[in-house]
Every structure is written in C-alpha cells, then in structure tokens.
Coordinates of N, CA, C and O in Angstrom, one line a residue:
M1 N -27.9 -31.7 -29.6 CA -27.3 -32.0 -28.1 C -26.6 -31.3 -28.2 O -25.6 -30.8 -28.8
N2 N -26.2 -30.5 -27.1 CA -24.6 -30.1 -26.1 C -23.9 -30.7 -26.0 O -24.0 -31.8 -25.3
A3 N -22.8 -29.8 -25.3 CA -21.4 -30.5 -24.9 C -21.9 -31.1 -23.5 O -21.3 -32.3 -23.4
E4 N -22.8 -30.4 -22.7 CA -23.0 -31.3 -21.4 C -23.6 -32.6 -21.5 O -23.6 -33.6 -20.9
E5 N -24.8 -32.4 -22.2 CA -25.6 -33.6 -22.8 C -24.7 -35.4 -23.3 O -24.7 -36.2 -22.9
A6 N -23.5 -34.6 -24.3 CA -23.0 -35.4 -25.2 C -22.1 -36.1 -23.6 O -21.8 -37.4 -24.1
L7 N -21.3 -35.4 -22.9 CA -20.4 -36.4 -21.9 C -21.3 -37.2 -20.5 O -21.0 -38.0 -20.7
K8 N -22.3 -36.9 -20.5 CA -23.4 -37.4 -19.9 C -24.1 -38.9 -20.4 O -23.7 -40.2 -19.9
T9 N -23.8 -39.0 -22.0 CA -23.9 -40.5 -22.8 C -22.8 -40.7 -22.7 O -23.0 -41.7 -23.7
G10 N -21.8 -40.6 -22.8 CA -20.3 -41.5 -22.9 C -19.4 -40.9 -24.2 O -18.7 -41.5 -24.0
F11 N -20.0 -39.6 -24.4 CA -19.4 -39.1 -25.3 C -18.0 -38.2 -24.8 O -18.6 -37.8 -23.8
R12 N -16.6 -38.1 -26.1 CA -15.9 -37.3 -25.2 C -16.0 -35.8 -26.0 O -16.9 -35.8 -27.1
P13 N -15.5 -34.8 -25.4 CA -15.5 -33.4 -26.3 C -14.9 -33.9 -27.2 O -14.1 -34.1 -27.3
C14 N -15.5 -32.6 -28.3 CA -14.6 -32.4 -29.4 C -13.3 -32.0 -29.5 O -13.1 -30.6 -28.4
K15 N -12.5 -32.5 -29.7 CA -11.1 -32.1 -29.9 C -10.9 -30.9 -30.3 O -9.7 -30.4 -30.1
R16 N -11.5 -30.4 -31.2 CA -10.9 -29.2 -32.2 C -11.5 -27.8 -31.2 O -10.8 -27.1 -31.4
C17 N -12.9 -28.4 -30.8 CA -13.5 -26.8 -30.6 C -13.4 -26.6 -29.1 O -13.7 -25.9 -28.2
R18 N -13.0 -27.9 -28.2 CA -12.9 -28.0 -27.0 C -13.8 -27.4 -25.9 O -13.7 -26.6 -24.9
P19 N -15.5 -27.5 -25.6 CA -16.2 -26.8 -25.7 C -16.2 -27.3 -23.8 O -16.8 -26.4 -22.9
D20 N -15.2 -28.2 -23.4 CA -15.3 -28.7 -22.2 C -14.5 -27.7 -21.1 O -14.1 -27.6 -20.0
L21 N -13.4 -27.0 -22.2 CA -12.3 -25.4 -21.2 C -13.1 -24.7 -20.7 O -12.9 -24.0 -20.6
Q22 N -14.9 -24.2 -21.4 CA -15.7 -22.9 -21.4 C -14.3 -21.6 -21.4 O -14.8 -20.7 -20.1
L23 N -13.8 -21.7 -22.4 CA -12.9 -20.5 -22.3 C -13.9 -19.8 -23.4 O -14.5 -20.4 -24.3
K24 N -14.2 -18.2 -23.0 CA -15.0 -17.6 -23.6 C -14.5 -16.8 -24.7 O -14.6 -16.9 -26.0
T25 N -13.2 -16.7 -24.5 CA -11.9 -16.1 -25.7 C -10.9 -17.0 -26.0 O -10.5 -17.5 -24.5
Y26 N -10.4 -17.2 -26.7 CA -9.3 -18.0 -26.8 C -8.1 -17.2 -27.6 O -8.0 -16.8 -28.5
E27 N -7.2 -17.0 -26.2 CA -6.2 -15.5 -26.5 C -4.6 -17.0 -26.9 O -4.1 -16.9 -25.4
P28 N -4.2 -17.3 -27.6 CA -2.8 -18.4 -27.0 C -2.0 -17.6 -27.2 O -0.7 -17.9 -26.6
L29 N -1.7 -16.1 -27.3 CA -0.7 -15.4 -27.2 C -0.5 -14.8 -25.8 O 0.6 -14.1 -25.2
K30 N -1.5 -14.9 -24.9 CA -1.9 -14.3 -23.8 C -0.5 -14.6 -22.7 O -0.4 -14.0 -22.4
A31 N -0.3 -15.7 -23.0 CA 0.2 -16.6 -22.2 C 1.8 -15.9 -22.3 O 2.1 -16.2 -21.4
I32 N 2.5 -15.6 -23.5 CA 3.5 -15.0 -23.7 C 3.7 -13.5 -23.2 O 4.7 -13.3 -22.6
I33 N 3.0 -12.8 -23.1 CA 2.5 -12.1 -22.4 C 2.9 -11.4 -21.1 O 3.0 -10.9 -20.3
D34 N 2.0 -12.6 -20.0 CA 1.7 -13.2 -19.1 C 3.3 -13.4 -18.6 O 3.4 -12.7 -17.5
D35 N 3.6 -14.4 -19.1 CA 5.0 -14.9 -18.4 C 6.1 -13.8 -18.8 O 6.8 -13.8 -17.7
T36 N 6.0 -12.6 -19.9 CA 6.8 -11.5 -19.7 C 6.9 -10.7 -18.6 O 7.8 -10.4 -18.0
M37 N 5.8 -10.6 -18.3 CA 5.3 -9.5 -17.5 C 5.6 -10.2 -15.9 O 6.3 -9.0 -15.4
Q38 N 5.5 -11.1 -16.0 CA 5.9 -11.9 -14.5 C 7.4 -11.8 -14.6 O 8.1 -11.8 -13.4
I39 N 7.9 -12.2 -15.5 CA 9.5 -12.2 -15.6 C 10.1 -10.9 -15.0 O 10.9 -10.6 -14.5
I40 N 9.5 -9.5 -15.9 CA 9.8 -8.4 -15.5 C 9.8 -8.2 -14.0 O 10.4 -7.4 -13.3
N41 N 8.8 -8.4 -13.1 CA 8.1 -8.0 -12.2 C 9.0 -8.4 -11.5 O 9.1 -8.0 -10.0
S42 N 9.2 -10.1 -11.6 CA 10.0 -10.5 -10.5 C 11.5 -10.2 -10.4 O 12.2 -10.8 -9.6
H43 N 11.9 -9.5 -11.5 CA 13.5 -9.9 -11.9 C 14.4 -8.4 -12.5 O 15.4 -8.0 -13.0
Y44 N 13.4 -7.8 -12.0 CA 12.9 -5.9 -12.7 C 14.8 -5.3 -11.8 O 15.5 -4.4 -12.7
D45 N 15.3 -5.6 -10.8 CA 16.6 -5.4 -10.4 C 17.7 -6.2 -10.8 O 19.0 -5.8 -10.6
Q46 N 17.4 -6.8 -11.8 CA 18.6 -7.2 -12.8 C 18.7 -6.9 -13.9 O 17.8 -6.4 -14.5
K47 N 20.3 -6.9 -14.5 CA 20.4 -6.4 -15.9 C 19.3 -7.8 -16.7 O 19.2 -8.7 -16.4
M48 N 18.6 -7.0 -17.6 CA 18.1 -7.7 -18.5 C 17.7 -7.4 -20.0 O 17.6 -6.0 -20.3
L49 N 18.4 -8.0 -20.8 CA 18.9 -8.0 -22.1 C 17.3 -8.5 -22.7 O 16.5 -9.4 -22.5
M50 N 17.1 -7.9 -24.0 CA 15.8 -7.6 -23.9 C 15.7 -9.3 -25.3 O 14.8 -10.3 -25.1
N51 N 17.1 -9.8 -25.7 CA 17.1 -11.2 -26.1 C 16.9 -12.3 -25.3 O 16.4 -13.3 -25.4
E52 N 17.8 -11.7 -23.8 CA 17.3 -13.2 -23.0 C 16.0 -13.2 -22.9 O 15.4 -14.3 -22.5
L53 N 15.2 -12.0 -22.8 CA 13.8 -11.9 -22.3 C 12.7 -12.9 -23.1 O 11.9 -13.7 -22.5
A54 N 13.5 -12.7 -24.4 CA 12.3 -12.6 -25.5 C 12.6 -14.6 -25.6 O 11.6 -15.2 -25.6
S55 N 13.9 -15.2 -25.1 CA 14.4 -16.3 -25.3 C 13.8 -17.0 -24.1 O 12.9 -18.4 -24.6
M56 N 13.5 -16.6 -23.0 CA 13.0 -17.3 -21.7 C 11.4 -17.5 -22.0 O 10.7 -18.0 -21.6
V57 N 10.4 -16.5 -22.9 CA 9.1 -16.5 -23.3 C 8.9 -17.6 -24.7 O 7.8 -17.9 -24.9
G58 N 10.5 -17.8 -25.1 CA 10.2 -18.7 -26.2 C 9.9 -18.0 -27.7 O 9.4 -18.6 -28.6
V59 N 10.3 -16.5 -28.0 CA 9.3 -16.1 -29.4 C 10.8 -15.1 -29.2 O 11.8 -15.1 -28.7
S60 N 11.5 -14.5 -30.7 CA 12.0 -13.8 -31.0 C 11.8 -12.2 -30.5 O 11.0 -11.8 -30.1
R61 N 13.0 -11.4 -30.0 CA 13.1 -10.2 -29.9 C 12.0 -9.2 -30.5 O 11.4 -8.7 -29.9
F62 N 11.8 -9.2 -31.9 CA 11.4 -8.6 -32.5 C 9.6 -9.3 -32.6 O 8.6 -8.1 -32.2
H63 N 9.3 -10.5 -32.3 CA 8.0 -10.9 -32.2 C 7.7 -10.5 -30.8 O 6.7 -9.9 -30.7
L64 N 8.3 -10.6 -29.7 CA 7.8 -10.4 -28.5 C 7.8 -8.5 -28.3 O 6.3 -8.3 -27.8
N65 N 8.2 -8.1 -28.9 CA 7.8 -5.9 -29.0 C 6.9 -6.4 -29.5 O 6.1 -5.6 -29.2
R66 N 6.7 -6.7 -30.8 CA 5.1 -6.3 -31.3 C 4.2 -7.0 -30.9 O 3.2 -6.3 -30.4
L67 N 4.2 -8.1 -30.3 CA 3.4 -8.7 -29.2 C 2.7 -7.9 -28.2 O 1.6 -7.7 -28.0
F68 N 3.8 -7.4 -27.3 CA 3.9 -6.8 -26.0 C 3.1 -5.1 -26.5 O 2.3 -5.3 -25.6
K69 N 3.5 -4.9 -27.4 CA 3.5 -3.5 -27.5 C 1.6 -3.8 -28.3 O 0.6 -2.9 -27.7
D70 N 1.5 -4.2 -28.9 CA -0.1 -4.6 -29.2 C -0.9 -4.8 -28.0 O -2.3 -4.3 -27.9
S71 N -0.5 -5.7 -27.1 CA -1.3 -5.9 -26.0 C -1.5 -5.1 -24.7 O -2.3 -4.8 -24.3
T72 N -0.1 -4.1 -24.6 CA -0.4 -3.1 -23.2 C -0.2 -1.7 -23.9 O -0.2 -0.8 -22.7
G73 N 0.3 -1.9 -25.1 CA 0.8 0.0 -25.7 C 2.2 0.3 -25.0 O 2.6 1.4 -25.9
D74 N 2.6 -0.7 -24.6 CA 4.2 -0.4 -24.1 C 5.0 -1.6 -24.8 O 4.6 -2.9 -24.9
T75 N 6.4 -1.1 -25.0 CA 7.3 -2.6 -25.8 C 7.9 -2.7 -23.8 O 7.7 -2.2 -23.1
P76 N 8.1 -4.3 -24.0 CA 8.9 -4.4 -22.5 C 9.9 -3.8 -22.2 O 9.5 -3.6 -20.6
R77 N 11.0 -3.1 -22.5 CA 11.7 -2.1 -22.5 C 10.9 -1.0 -21.7 O 11.2 -0.7 -20.4
I78 N 9.8 -0.5 -22.2 CA 8.9 0.6 -21.7 C 8.2 0.1 -19.8 O 8.5 0.9 -19.1
Y79 N 7.7 -0.9 -20.4 CA 7.6 -1.7 -19.2 C 8.1 -1.8 -17.9 O 7.9 -1.4 -16.8
L80 N 9.4 -2.6 -18.5 CA 10.6 -2.5 -17.5 C 10.9 -1.1 -16.7 O 11.2 -1.0 -15.3
E81 N 11.3 0.0 -17.3 CA 11.2 1.0 -16.9 C 10.4 1.5 -15.8 O 10.7 1.6 -15.0
K82 N 9.1 1.7 -16.3 CA 7.5 1.7 -15.8 C 7.8 0.9 -14.2 O 7.8 1.8 -13.1
V83 N 8.2 -0.3 -14.1 CA 8.0 -1.3 -12.8 C 9.4 0.0 -12.1 O 9.2 -0.6 -10.9
R84 N 10.5 -0.4 -13.0 CA 11.7 -0.3 -12.3 C 11.4 1.9 -11.2 O 11.6 1.8 -9.9
I85 N 10.7 2.4 -12.2 CA 10.3 3.5 -11.5 C 9.5 3.7 -10.4 O 9.5 4.0 -9.3
K86 N 8.7 2.8 -10.6 CA 7.2 2.5 -9.7 C 8.2 2.2 -7.9 O 7.7 2.7 -7.3
K87 N 9.2 1.0 -8.7 CA 9.7 0.6 -7.2 C 10.7 1.6 -6.9 O 11.0 1.9 -5.4
A88 N 11.5 2.5 -7.4 CA 12.4 3.7 -7.0 C 11.4 4.8 -6.0 O 11.6 5.4 -4.8
K89 N 10.2 5.1 -7.0 CA 9.3 5.7 -5.9 C 9.2 5.4 -4.4 O 9.4 6.2 -3.7
E90 N 8.4 3.8 -4.4 CA 8.6 3.6 -2.9 C 9.6 3.5 -2.5 O 9.1 3.5 -1.2
L91 N 11.0 3.2 -2.8 CA 12.1 3.1 -1.8 C 12.4 4.7 -1.6 O 13.1 4.8 -0.2
L92 N 12.2 5.8 -2.2 CA 12.5 6.5 -2.1 C 11.4 7.5 -1.1 O 11.9 8.5 0.0
L93 N 10.3 6.7 -0.7 CA 9.5 7.6 -0.1 C 9.4 6.4 1.3 O 9.0 7.4 2.5
T94 N 9.8 5.5 1.5 CA 9.6 4.3 2.6 C 10.9 4.4 3.1 O 11.0 3.6 4.1
T95 N 12.7 4.7 2.7 CA 13.7 4.2 3.4 C 14.3 5.6 3.7 O 14.2 6.1 2.7
S96 N 15.6 5.3 3.7 CA 16.2 6.0 4.2 C 17.7 5.9 2.8 O 18.7 6.7 3.3
L97 N 17.1 5.7 1.8 CA 18.5 5.4 0.7 C 18.5 6.5 0.1 O 17.6 7.1 0.3
N98 N 19.7 6.9 -0.5 CA 19.6 7.9 -1.2 C 19.8 7.7 -2.5 O 19.3 6.5 -2.9
S99 N 19.1 8.6 -3.3 CA 19.3 8.2 -4.8 C 20.0 7.2 -5.6 O 19.6 6.6 -6.5
T100 N 21.6 7.3 -5.1 CA 22.5 6.6 -5.8 C 21.8 5.6 -5.5 O 22.3 4.4 -6.8
E101 N 22.2 5.0 -4.5 CA 21.6 3.9 -3.6 C 20.0 3.2 -4.0 O 19.9 1.7 -4.7
V102 N 19.4 3.8 -4.8 CA 17.9 3.7 -5.2 C 18.0 3.1 -6.2 O 17.6 1.9 -7.0
G103 N 18.9 3.8 -7.3 CA 19.1 3.7 -8.9 C 19.8 2.2 -8.9 O 19.4 1.4 -10.0
Y104 N 20.9 1.9 -8.0 CA 21.8 0.6 -8.1 C 20.5 -0.5 -7.7 O 20.4 -1.6 -8.3
Q105 N 19.8 0.0 -6.6 CA 19.0 -1.4 -6.2 C 17.9 -1.6 -7.0 O 17.7 -2.9 -7.3
I106 N 17.3 -0.9 -7.7 CA 16.1 -1.3 -8.7 C 16.8 -1.6 -10.0 O 15.7 -2.1 -10.7
G107 N 18.1 -1.7 -10.5 CA 18.2 -2.6 -11.3 C 19.7 -1.6 -12.6 O 19.5 -2.3 -13.6
Y108 N 19.5 -0.4 -12.1 CA 19.9 0.4 -13.5 C 21.7 0.2 -13.2 O 22.4 -0.2 -12.0
Q109 N 22.7 0.2 -14.2 CA 23.9 -0.5 -14.3 C 24.5 1.3 -14.2 O 25.5 1.6 -13.6
S110 N 23.8 2.6 -14.1 CA 24.6 3.7 -14.8 C 23.5 4.6 -14.3 O 22.5 4.5 -14.1
I111 N 24.1 5.5 -12.9 CA 23.0 6.5 -12.3 C 22.6 7.4 -13.4 O 21.4 7.8 -13.1
S112 N 23.3 8.1 -14.1 CA 22.4 8.6 -15.3 C 21.4 8.1 -16.0 O 20.5 8.9 -16.1
S113 N 21.7 7.0 -16.1 CA 20.5 6.2 -17.0 C 19.3 6.4 -15.6 O 17.8 6.6 -16.6
F114 N 19.6 6.1 -15.1 CA 18.6 6.4 -13.7 C 17.9 7.3 -13.4 O 16.7 7.8 -13.4
Y115 N 18.7 8.5 -13.4 CA 18.4 10.0 -13.2 C 17.5 10.3 -14.3 O 16.4 11.2 -14.5
N116 N 18.0 10.0 -16.0 CA 17.1 10.2 -16.9 C 16.2 9.4 -16.9 O 14.8 10.1 -17.3
A117 N 15.8 8.2 -16.7 CA 14.7 8.1 -16.6 C 13.3 8.0 -16.0 O 12.4 8.2 -15.7
F118 N 13.8 8.2 -14.6 CA 13.3 9.3 -13.6 C 12.8 10.6 -13.8 O 11.2 10.8 -13.5
K119 N 13.4 11.5 -14.5 CA 13.0 12.7 -14.1 C 11.8 12.1 -16.0 O 10.6 12.8 -16.0
R120 N 12.3 11.5 -17.1 CA 11.4 11.4 -18.1 C 9.8 11.2 -17.6 O 8.9 11.4 -17.7
S121 N 9.8 9.8 -16.3 CA 8.4 9.5 -16.3 C 8.1 10.4 -15.1 O 6.5 10.5 -15.3
T122 N 8.7 11.1 -14.0 CA 8.3 11.7 -13.3 C 8.0 13.4 -13.2 O 7.3 14.3 -13.1
G123 N 9.1 13.9 -14.3 CA 9.6 15.1 -14.4 C 10.2 16.0 -12.9 O 10.4 17.1 -13.5
L124 N 10.6 15.0 -12.0 CA 11.4 15.3 -11.3 C 12.6 14.5 -11.4 O 12.6 13.6 -11.5
S125 N 13.4 15.3 -10.6 CA 14.6 14.4 -10.4 C 14.4 13.3 -8.9 O 13.6 13.5 -8.2
P126 N 15.1 12.6 -8.8 CA 14.9 11.1 -7.7 C 14.8 12.3 -6.2 O 14.3 12.4 -5.3
I127 N 15.6 13.3 -6.4 CA 16.3 14.0 -5.1 C 14.7 15.4 -4.8 O 14.4 15.3 -3.7
Q128 N 14.5 15.9 -5.8 CA 13.5 16.6 -6.1 C 12.3 15.9 -5.9 O 11.0 16.6 -5.1
F129 N 12.1 14.9 -6.3 CA 10.9 14.2 -5.8 C 10.7 13.5 -4.5 O 9.6 13.6 -3.7
Q130 N 11.8 13.3 -3.5 CA 12.0 12.8 -2.8 C 11.8 13.8 -1.4 O 10.7 14.0 -0.4
N131 N 11.8 15.1 -1.9 CA 11.9 16.2 -0.9 C 10.2 16.7 -0.9 O 9.7 17.2 0.1
Q132 N 9.7 16.8 -2.2 CA 8.5 17.5 -2.6 C 7.7 15.9 -1.6 O 6.4 16.6 -1.1
Y133 N 7.9 15.2 -1.6 CA 6.7 14.1 -1.3 C 6.9 13.5 0.3 O 6.2 12.9 0.9
V134 N 7.7 13.4 0.5 CA 8.6 12.8 2.1 C 8.3 14.1 3.0 O 9.4 15.4 2.7
K135 N 7.6 14.6 4.0 CA 7.6 15.3 4.8 C 8.5 15.1 6.0 O 8.8 14.0 6.6
S136 N 9.3 16.3 6.2 CA 10.1 16.6 7.2 C 9.7 16.8 8.4 O 8.6 17.0 8.5
P137 N 10.3 16.0 9.3 CA 9.8 16.1 10.4 C 9.8 17.7 11.5 O 11.0 18.0 11.1
T138 N 8.8 17.7 12.1 CA 8.7 19.1 12.5 C 10.1 18.8 14.0 O 9.6 18.0 14.5
T139 N 10.5 20.0 13.8 CA 11.1 20.0 15.7 C 10.8 21.2 16.9 O 9.7 21.9 16.0

C-alpha cells in the first residue's frame, strides 16, 4: 500500500518520513541560506554586522559562514559585497549620482572601502566604469 492508498482508506501519513509533503530532497539548512540571502538583498544599504545577521537567522556567525559558503561558494560578507556592487553599477549607469553618493547610498560607511570593493569586482574605479559604459550625449 502506498501513501495515497493509505490516505484514502483513512490512515494518516507517516510522521517520520512524511510522504505527504512530496519533497524530492529534504534540506533543513536551505531555509537558513534563503533567509540570509533575503535579508542581505533587502537591507544591503544598511550597516550590516555578521553577528547580527547570524542572530537574525538563528545560528552562530561561524556556522552561518560555513553553511553559506558550502551552499553558494561565497561567505555572507562576499555575497553582500556582490549585491552592493551590482546595485552600484546600476546606479552609476542609470542615475546622475556621483560615485561618492552611490557609495553611501549602497551602504558603505567609507568611500575608500567602496572604491576598493568596486575595483576588486570590476577592475575599474567607479568613475572609469561610468565613463566607459555611459554614452555621452552627442552635440
């Protein structure tokens, strides 16, 4: 008898293997990774301490680093930097904000940190990136 037949005859699903959930794989730690990514994506522009982030998802900072890196290949800090740089590129290409304003808007506390992260990610300074990819109006 399979789970579906058992339900039809009035039996309850097994509480141990839970065939009624129809999960192909059970990944109990996936929720921690998903929650971490959601928090970073929605709060990238705020000062974010890794201890606080880990506390928000209910694990230690070290455990979160290990889980996140095993799952995504990046630590939460690197993922945060990638999200910020992606947003910085978008702002540099679509707004008239200068690089200093962009750096503060995406959550960096110091402009030198922003410049270093941007150059590490793109190989260009924010100004070089903007000059290379923003088409100047023809006169």
